[in-house]
Coordinates of C-alpha atoms and ligand atoms in Angstrom, one line a residue:
X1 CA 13.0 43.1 -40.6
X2 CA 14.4 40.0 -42.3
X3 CA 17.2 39.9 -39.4
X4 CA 14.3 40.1 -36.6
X5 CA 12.5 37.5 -37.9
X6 CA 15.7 35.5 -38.4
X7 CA 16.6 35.6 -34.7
X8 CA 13.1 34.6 -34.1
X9 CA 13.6 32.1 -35.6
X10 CA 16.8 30.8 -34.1
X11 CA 15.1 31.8 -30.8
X12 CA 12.4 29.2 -32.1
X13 CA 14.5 26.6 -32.8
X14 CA 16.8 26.7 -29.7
X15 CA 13.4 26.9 -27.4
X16 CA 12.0 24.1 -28.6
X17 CA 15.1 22.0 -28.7
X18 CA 15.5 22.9 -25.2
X19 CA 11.9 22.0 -24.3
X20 CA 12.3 18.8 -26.3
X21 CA 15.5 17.6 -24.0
X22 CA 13.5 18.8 -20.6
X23 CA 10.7 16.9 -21.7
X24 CA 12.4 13.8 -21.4
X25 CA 14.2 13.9 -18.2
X26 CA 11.1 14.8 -16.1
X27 CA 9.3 11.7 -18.2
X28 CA 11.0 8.7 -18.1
X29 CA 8.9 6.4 -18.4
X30 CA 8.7 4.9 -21.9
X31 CA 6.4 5.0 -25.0
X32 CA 4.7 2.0 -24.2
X33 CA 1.5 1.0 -23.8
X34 CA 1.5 4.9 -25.3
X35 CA 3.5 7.4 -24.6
X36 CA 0.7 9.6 -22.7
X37 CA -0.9 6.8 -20.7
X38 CA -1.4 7.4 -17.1
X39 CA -2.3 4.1 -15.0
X40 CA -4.9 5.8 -12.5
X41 CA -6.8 7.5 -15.5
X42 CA -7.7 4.3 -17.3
X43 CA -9.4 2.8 -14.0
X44 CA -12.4 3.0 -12.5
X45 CA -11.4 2.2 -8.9
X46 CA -8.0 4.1 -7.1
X47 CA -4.7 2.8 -7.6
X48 CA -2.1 3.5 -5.1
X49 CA 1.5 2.3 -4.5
X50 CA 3.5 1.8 -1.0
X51 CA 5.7 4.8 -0.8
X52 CA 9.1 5.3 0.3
X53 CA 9.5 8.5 2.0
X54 CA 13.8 8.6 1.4
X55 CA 13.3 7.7 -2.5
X56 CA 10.5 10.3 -2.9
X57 CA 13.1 12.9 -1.3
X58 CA 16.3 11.6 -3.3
X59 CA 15.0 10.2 -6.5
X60 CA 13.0 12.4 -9.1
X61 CA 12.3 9.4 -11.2
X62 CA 10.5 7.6 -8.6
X63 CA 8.9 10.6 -7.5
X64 CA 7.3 11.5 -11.5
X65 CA 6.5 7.7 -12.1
X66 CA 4.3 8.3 -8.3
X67 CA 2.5 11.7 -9.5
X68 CA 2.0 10.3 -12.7
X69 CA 0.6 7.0 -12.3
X70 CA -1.1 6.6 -9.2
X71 CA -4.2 8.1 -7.1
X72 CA -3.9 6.6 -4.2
X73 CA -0.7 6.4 -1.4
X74 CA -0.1 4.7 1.5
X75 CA 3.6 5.1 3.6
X76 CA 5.4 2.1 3.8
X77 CA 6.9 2.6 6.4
X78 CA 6.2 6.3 7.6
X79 CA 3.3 6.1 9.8
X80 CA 4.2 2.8 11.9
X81 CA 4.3 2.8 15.5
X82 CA 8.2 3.3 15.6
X83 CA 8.4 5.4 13.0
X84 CA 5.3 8.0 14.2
X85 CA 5.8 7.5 18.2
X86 CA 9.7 6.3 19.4
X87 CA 9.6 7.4 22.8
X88 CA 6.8 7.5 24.7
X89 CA 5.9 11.2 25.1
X90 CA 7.7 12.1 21.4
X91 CA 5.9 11.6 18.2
X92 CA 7.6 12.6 14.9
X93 CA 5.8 13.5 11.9
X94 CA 7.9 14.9 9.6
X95 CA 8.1 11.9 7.1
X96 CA 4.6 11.1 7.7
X97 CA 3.6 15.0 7.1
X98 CA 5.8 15.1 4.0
X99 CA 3.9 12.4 2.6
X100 CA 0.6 14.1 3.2
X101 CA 1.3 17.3 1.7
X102 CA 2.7 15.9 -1.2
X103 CA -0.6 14.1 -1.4
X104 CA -1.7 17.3 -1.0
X105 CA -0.3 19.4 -3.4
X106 CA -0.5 16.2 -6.1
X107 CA -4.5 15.6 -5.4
X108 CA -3.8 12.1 -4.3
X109 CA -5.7 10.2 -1.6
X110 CA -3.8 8.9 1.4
X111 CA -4.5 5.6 3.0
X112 CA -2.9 5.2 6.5
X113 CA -0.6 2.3 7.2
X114 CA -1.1 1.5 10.2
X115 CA -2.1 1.6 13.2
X116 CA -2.4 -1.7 15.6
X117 CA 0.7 -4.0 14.5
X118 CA 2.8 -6.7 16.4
X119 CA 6.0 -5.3 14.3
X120 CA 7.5 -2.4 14.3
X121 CA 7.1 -1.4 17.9
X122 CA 9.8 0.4 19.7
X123 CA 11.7 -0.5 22.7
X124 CA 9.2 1.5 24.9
X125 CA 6.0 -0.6 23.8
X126 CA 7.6 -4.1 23.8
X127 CA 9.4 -3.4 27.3
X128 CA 6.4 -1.4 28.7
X129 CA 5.9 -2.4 32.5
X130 CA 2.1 -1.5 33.3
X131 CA -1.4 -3.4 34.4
X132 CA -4.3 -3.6 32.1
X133 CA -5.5 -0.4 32.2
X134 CA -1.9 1.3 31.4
X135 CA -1.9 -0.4 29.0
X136 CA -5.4 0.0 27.3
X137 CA -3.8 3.6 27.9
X138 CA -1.0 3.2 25.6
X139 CA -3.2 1.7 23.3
X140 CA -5.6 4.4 23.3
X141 CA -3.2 7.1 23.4
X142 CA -1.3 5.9 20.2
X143 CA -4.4 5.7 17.7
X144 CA -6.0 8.8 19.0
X145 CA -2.9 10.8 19.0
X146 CA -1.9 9.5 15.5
X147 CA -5.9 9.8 14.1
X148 CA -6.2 13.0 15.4
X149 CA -3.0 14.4 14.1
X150 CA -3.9 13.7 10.2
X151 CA -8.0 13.7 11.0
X152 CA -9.1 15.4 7.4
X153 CA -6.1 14.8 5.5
X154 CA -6.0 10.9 5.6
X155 CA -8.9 9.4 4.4
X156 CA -8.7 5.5 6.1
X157 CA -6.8 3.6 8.2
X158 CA -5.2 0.0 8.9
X159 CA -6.4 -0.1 12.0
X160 CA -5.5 -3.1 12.7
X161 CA -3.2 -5.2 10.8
X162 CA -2.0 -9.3 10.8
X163 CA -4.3 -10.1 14.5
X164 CA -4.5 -13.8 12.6
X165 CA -1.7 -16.4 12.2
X166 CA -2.4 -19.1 9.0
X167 CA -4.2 -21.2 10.7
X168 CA -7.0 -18.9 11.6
X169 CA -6.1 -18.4 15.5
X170 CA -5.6 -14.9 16.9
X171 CA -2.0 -14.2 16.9
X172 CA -0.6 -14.0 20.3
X173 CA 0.8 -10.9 19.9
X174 CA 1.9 -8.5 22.6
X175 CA -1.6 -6.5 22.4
X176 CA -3.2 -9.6 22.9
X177 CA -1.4 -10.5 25.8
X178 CA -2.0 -7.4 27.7
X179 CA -5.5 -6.8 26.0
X180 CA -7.4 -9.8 25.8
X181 CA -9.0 -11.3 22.5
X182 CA -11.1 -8.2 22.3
X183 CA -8.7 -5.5 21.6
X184 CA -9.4 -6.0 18.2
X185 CA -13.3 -4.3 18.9
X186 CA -11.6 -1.6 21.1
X187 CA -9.3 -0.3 18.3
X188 CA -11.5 0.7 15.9
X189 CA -13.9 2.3 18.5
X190 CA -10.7 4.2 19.3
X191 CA -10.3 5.3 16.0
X192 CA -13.6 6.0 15.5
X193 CA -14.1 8.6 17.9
X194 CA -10.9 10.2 16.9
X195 CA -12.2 10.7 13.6
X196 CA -15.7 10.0 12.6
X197 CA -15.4 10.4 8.8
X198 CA -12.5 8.2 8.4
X199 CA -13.0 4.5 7.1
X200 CA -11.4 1.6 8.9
X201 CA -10.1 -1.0 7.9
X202 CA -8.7 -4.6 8.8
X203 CA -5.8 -5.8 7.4
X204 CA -4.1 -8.7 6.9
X205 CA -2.1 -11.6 4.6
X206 CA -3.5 -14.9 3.2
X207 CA -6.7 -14.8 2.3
X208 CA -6.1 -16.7 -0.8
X209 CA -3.3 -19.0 0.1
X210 CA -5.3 -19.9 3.4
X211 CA -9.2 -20.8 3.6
X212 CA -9.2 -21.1 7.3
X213 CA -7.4 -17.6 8.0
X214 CA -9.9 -15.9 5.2
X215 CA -12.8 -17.7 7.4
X216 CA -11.9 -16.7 10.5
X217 CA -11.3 -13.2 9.5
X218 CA -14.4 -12.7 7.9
X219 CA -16.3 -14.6 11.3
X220 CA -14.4 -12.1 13.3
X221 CA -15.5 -8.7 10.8
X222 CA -18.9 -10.0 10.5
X223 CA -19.2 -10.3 13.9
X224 CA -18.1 -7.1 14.7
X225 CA -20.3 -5.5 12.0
X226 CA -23.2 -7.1 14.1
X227 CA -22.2 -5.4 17.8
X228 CA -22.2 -2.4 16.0
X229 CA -18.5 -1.5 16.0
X230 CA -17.3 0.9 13.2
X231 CA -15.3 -2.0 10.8
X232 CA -16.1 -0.2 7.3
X233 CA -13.2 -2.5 5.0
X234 CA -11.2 -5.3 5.2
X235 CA -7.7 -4.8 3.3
X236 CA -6.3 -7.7 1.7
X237 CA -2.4 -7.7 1.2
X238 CA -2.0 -9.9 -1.5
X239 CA 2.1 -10.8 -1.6
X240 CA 1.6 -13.7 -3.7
X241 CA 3.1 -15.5 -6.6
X242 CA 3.3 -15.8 -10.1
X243 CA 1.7 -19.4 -9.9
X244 CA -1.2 -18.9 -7.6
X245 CA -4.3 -20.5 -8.9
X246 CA -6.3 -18.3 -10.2
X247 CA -9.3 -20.4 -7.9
X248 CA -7.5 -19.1 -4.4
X249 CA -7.6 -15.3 -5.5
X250 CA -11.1 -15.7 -6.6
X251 CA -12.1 -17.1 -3.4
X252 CA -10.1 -14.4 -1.4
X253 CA -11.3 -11.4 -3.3
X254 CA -15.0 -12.6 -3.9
X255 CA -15.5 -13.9 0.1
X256 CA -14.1 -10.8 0.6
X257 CA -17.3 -8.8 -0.8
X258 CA -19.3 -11.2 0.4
X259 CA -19.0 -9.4 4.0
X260 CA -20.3 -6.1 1.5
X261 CA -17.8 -4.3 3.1
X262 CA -14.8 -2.4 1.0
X263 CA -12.2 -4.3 0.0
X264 CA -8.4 -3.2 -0.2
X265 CA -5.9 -5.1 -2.3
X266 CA -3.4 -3.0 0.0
X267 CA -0.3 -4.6 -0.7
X268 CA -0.4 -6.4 -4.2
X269 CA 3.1 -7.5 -5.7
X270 CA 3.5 -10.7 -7.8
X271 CA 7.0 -12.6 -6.4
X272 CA 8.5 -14.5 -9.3
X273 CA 10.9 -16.4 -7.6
X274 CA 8.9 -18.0 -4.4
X275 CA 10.7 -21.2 -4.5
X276 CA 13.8 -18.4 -3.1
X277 CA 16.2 -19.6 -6.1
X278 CA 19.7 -17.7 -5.5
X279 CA 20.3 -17.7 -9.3
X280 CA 17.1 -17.1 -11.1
X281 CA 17.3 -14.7 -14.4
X282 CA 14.0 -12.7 -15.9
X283 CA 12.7 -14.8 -18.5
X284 CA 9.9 -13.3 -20.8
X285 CA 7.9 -16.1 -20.0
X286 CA 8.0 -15.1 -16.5
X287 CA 7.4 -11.7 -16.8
X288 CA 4.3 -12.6 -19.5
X289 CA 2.8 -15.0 -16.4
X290 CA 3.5 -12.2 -14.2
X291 CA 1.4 -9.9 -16.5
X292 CA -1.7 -13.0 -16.5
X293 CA -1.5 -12.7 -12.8
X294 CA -1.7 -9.4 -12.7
X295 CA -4.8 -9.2 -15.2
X296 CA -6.8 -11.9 -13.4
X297 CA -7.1 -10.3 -10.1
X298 CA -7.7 -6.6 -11.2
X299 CA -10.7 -8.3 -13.8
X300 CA -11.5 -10.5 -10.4
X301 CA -11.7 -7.5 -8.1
X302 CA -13.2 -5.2 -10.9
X303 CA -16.4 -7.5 -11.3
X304 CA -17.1 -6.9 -7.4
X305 CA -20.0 -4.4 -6.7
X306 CA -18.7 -1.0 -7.2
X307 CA -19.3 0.9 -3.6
X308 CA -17.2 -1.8 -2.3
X309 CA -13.9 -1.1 -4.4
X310 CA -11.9 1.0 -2.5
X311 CA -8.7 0.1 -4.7
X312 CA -5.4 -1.6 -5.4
X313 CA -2.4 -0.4 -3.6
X314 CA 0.6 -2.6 -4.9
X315 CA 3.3 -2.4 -2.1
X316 CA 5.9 -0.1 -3.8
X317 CA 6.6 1.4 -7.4
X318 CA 9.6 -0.6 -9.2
X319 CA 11.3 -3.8 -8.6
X320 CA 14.4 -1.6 -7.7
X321 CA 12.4 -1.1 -4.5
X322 CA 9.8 -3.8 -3.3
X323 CA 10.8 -4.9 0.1
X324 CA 10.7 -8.8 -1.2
X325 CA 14.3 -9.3 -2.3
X326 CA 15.4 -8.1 1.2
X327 CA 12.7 -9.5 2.8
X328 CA 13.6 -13.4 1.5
X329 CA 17.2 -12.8 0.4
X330 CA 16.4 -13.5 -3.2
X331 CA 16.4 -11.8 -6.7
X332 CA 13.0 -11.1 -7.2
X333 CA 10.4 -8.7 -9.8
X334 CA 7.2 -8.1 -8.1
X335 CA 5.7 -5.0 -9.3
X336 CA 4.6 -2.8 -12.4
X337 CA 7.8 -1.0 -13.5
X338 CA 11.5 -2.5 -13.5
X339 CA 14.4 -1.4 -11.5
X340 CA 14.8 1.4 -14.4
X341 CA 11.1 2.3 -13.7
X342 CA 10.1 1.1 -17.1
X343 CA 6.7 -0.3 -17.7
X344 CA 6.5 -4.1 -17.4
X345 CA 3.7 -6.3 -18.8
X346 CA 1.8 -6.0 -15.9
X347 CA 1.6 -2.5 -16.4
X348 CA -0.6 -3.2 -19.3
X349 CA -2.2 -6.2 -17.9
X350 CA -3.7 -4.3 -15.2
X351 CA -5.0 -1.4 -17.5
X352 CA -6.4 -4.3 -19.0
X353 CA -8.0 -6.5 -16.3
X354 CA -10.5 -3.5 -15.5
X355 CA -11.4 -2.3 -19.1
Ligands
XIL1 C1 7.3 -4.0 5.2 C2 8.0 -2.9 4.4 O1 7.8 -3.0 3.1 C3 9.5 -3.0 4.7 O2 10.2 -1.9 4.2 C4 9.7 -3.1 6.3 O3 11.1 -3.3 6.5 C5 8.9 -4.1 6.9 O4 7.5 -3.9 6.5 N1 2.9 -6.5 5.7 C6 2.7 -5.2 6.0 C7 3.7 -4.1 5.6 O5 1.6 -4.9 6.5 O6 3.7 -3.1 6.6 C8 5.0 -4.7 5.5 O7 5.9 -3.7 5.0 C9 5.0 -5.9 4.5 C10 4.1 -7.0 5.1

């Protein structure tokens, strides 16, 4: 008897050392703000990230600190035109799909990134020889192919993303070369009828470094609101900086709602180092503005009406992977966890901003 319950005992002691050690390499993120904090839980709007399809694959940390902390995903990368559709008649899925099930599996929603885009088109669309009508074909073939494919498994779309330049013209881009100014409308009627129940949304960069290209963006959704085409959110990327005045978000996110349609922050980091300096180091003071930056535009967004917060989606999980140090060959430390996917300041701030 005393030898059984010895051995239990032992058996006890070994389990639960064994549990303690497993505990910690599927959790790595750290005991602060408390050790069983989960971002999405404490608030009252979805939070997503940008995700990287190779680093969900290859790196479990990356993958937990996703599960764990955020609601909300949108691919990067995975569901752009080159990515989704490389040839013609080929369409790949598999990182796209991967993405979904895992979204899936983890109850998450999934946001779709994007659709209409004058980067990240392959060879076939930017050589394509056709008149207007093959090429309102392409168009039309490409959203209601992709739509259709994930119809009931991704909630919203980018339809169409960056149609204005910074000074609040309509980019010349290759769609509206071949499709005329109003390829915009035509888009998200295409979308529409390729899925009814999914909400669409415009998307684009600036609104709160450039009052002209917030203006004409919101004359162009308002007006298309009025003639009845199916525009149900405008996403906001929001790259911006450390030392943004606090005025400009406010104006971006609050003319924003004042279309009372959704609003996305789609694409939130906070760049530290916008002045591109080779040889900046992390300062706590940096990383403490960082976190006011952070805090004033989730308690900005947060005080919009609630039926028009679809969420903040900051673009990527750690600074290990934001695409802003490649992007602007710089050191740079845009987002919530550092390259060890350790909370950061902001972390906290933005718990804090909406509570
Ligand atoms: C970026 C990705 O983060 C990079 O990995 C890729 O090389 C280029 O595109 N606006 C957008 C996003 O709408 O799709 C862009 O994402 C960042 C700017």
């Amino acid at each position: 008897m005393y030898l059984i319950m010895r051995v239990n005992i032992v058996f006890i002691f070994l389990a639960s050392l064994l549990s303690c050690g497993k505990k910690e390499s599927v959790n790595p993120i750290p005991a602060s703000p408390a050790a069983d904090t989960i971002l999405f839980t404490k608030m009252p709007f979805p939070v997503g990230a940008a995700i990287n399809v190779n680093l969900m694959q290859s790196n479990p940390t990356y993958n937990a600190v996703v599960k764990k902390e955020f609601n909300s995903i949108t691919a990067e990368n995975a569901m752009k035109f080159a990515a989704l559709h490389p040839t013609e008649n080929s369409f790949t899925w598999s990182n796209a799909d991967y993405l979904v099930s895992f979204a899936q599996i983890n109850n998450k929603r999934v946001h779709g990134h994007n659709l209409v885009w004058h980067q990240s088109l392959p060879a076939w669309v930017t050589g394509f020889i056709g008149d207007s009508s093959a090429w309102e074909n392409l168009l039309k073939t490409h959203i209601q192919t992709v739509v259709t494919h994930f119809k009931g498994k991704v909630a919203s779309w980018d339809v169409v993303n960056e149609a204005f330049e910074d000074d609040g013209t309509l980019r010349n881009s290759i769609w509206r070369q071949k499709l005329g100014n109003d390829y915009i409308a035509r888009c998200f009627q295409y979308a529409k009828q390729a899925d009814p129940d999914a909400l669409l949304f415009y998307n684009d960069y600036g609104n709160e470094y450039s009052a002209v290209k917030r203006t004409a963006i919101l004359s162009l959704l308002n007006s298309l609101v009025a003639r009845g085409i199916p525009v149900n959110g405008i996403g906001m990327q929001m790259h911006t900086r450390y030392n943004q005045t606090d005025a400009n978000i406010s104006a971006a996110i609050n003319s924003a709602a004042s279309s009372g349609l959704k609003v996305h922050i789609s694409e939130l980091d906070v760049a530290l180092n916008p002045d591109n300096n080779v040889s900046l180091t992390l300062t706590s003071s940096l990383l403490a503005q960082q976190a006011a930056k952070y805090l004033f535009i989730v308690k900005t967004y947060n005080a919009i009406p609630s039926a028009q917060k679809f969420g903040i989606t900051t673009w990527n999980v750690s600074d290990a992977d934001s695409w802003i140090p490649g992007q602007y060959n710089r050191p740079d430390w845009p987002l919530l966890f550092d390259g060890n996917y350790l909370r950061k300041p902001a972390y906290k701030a933005m718990i804090e901003g909406a509570n």
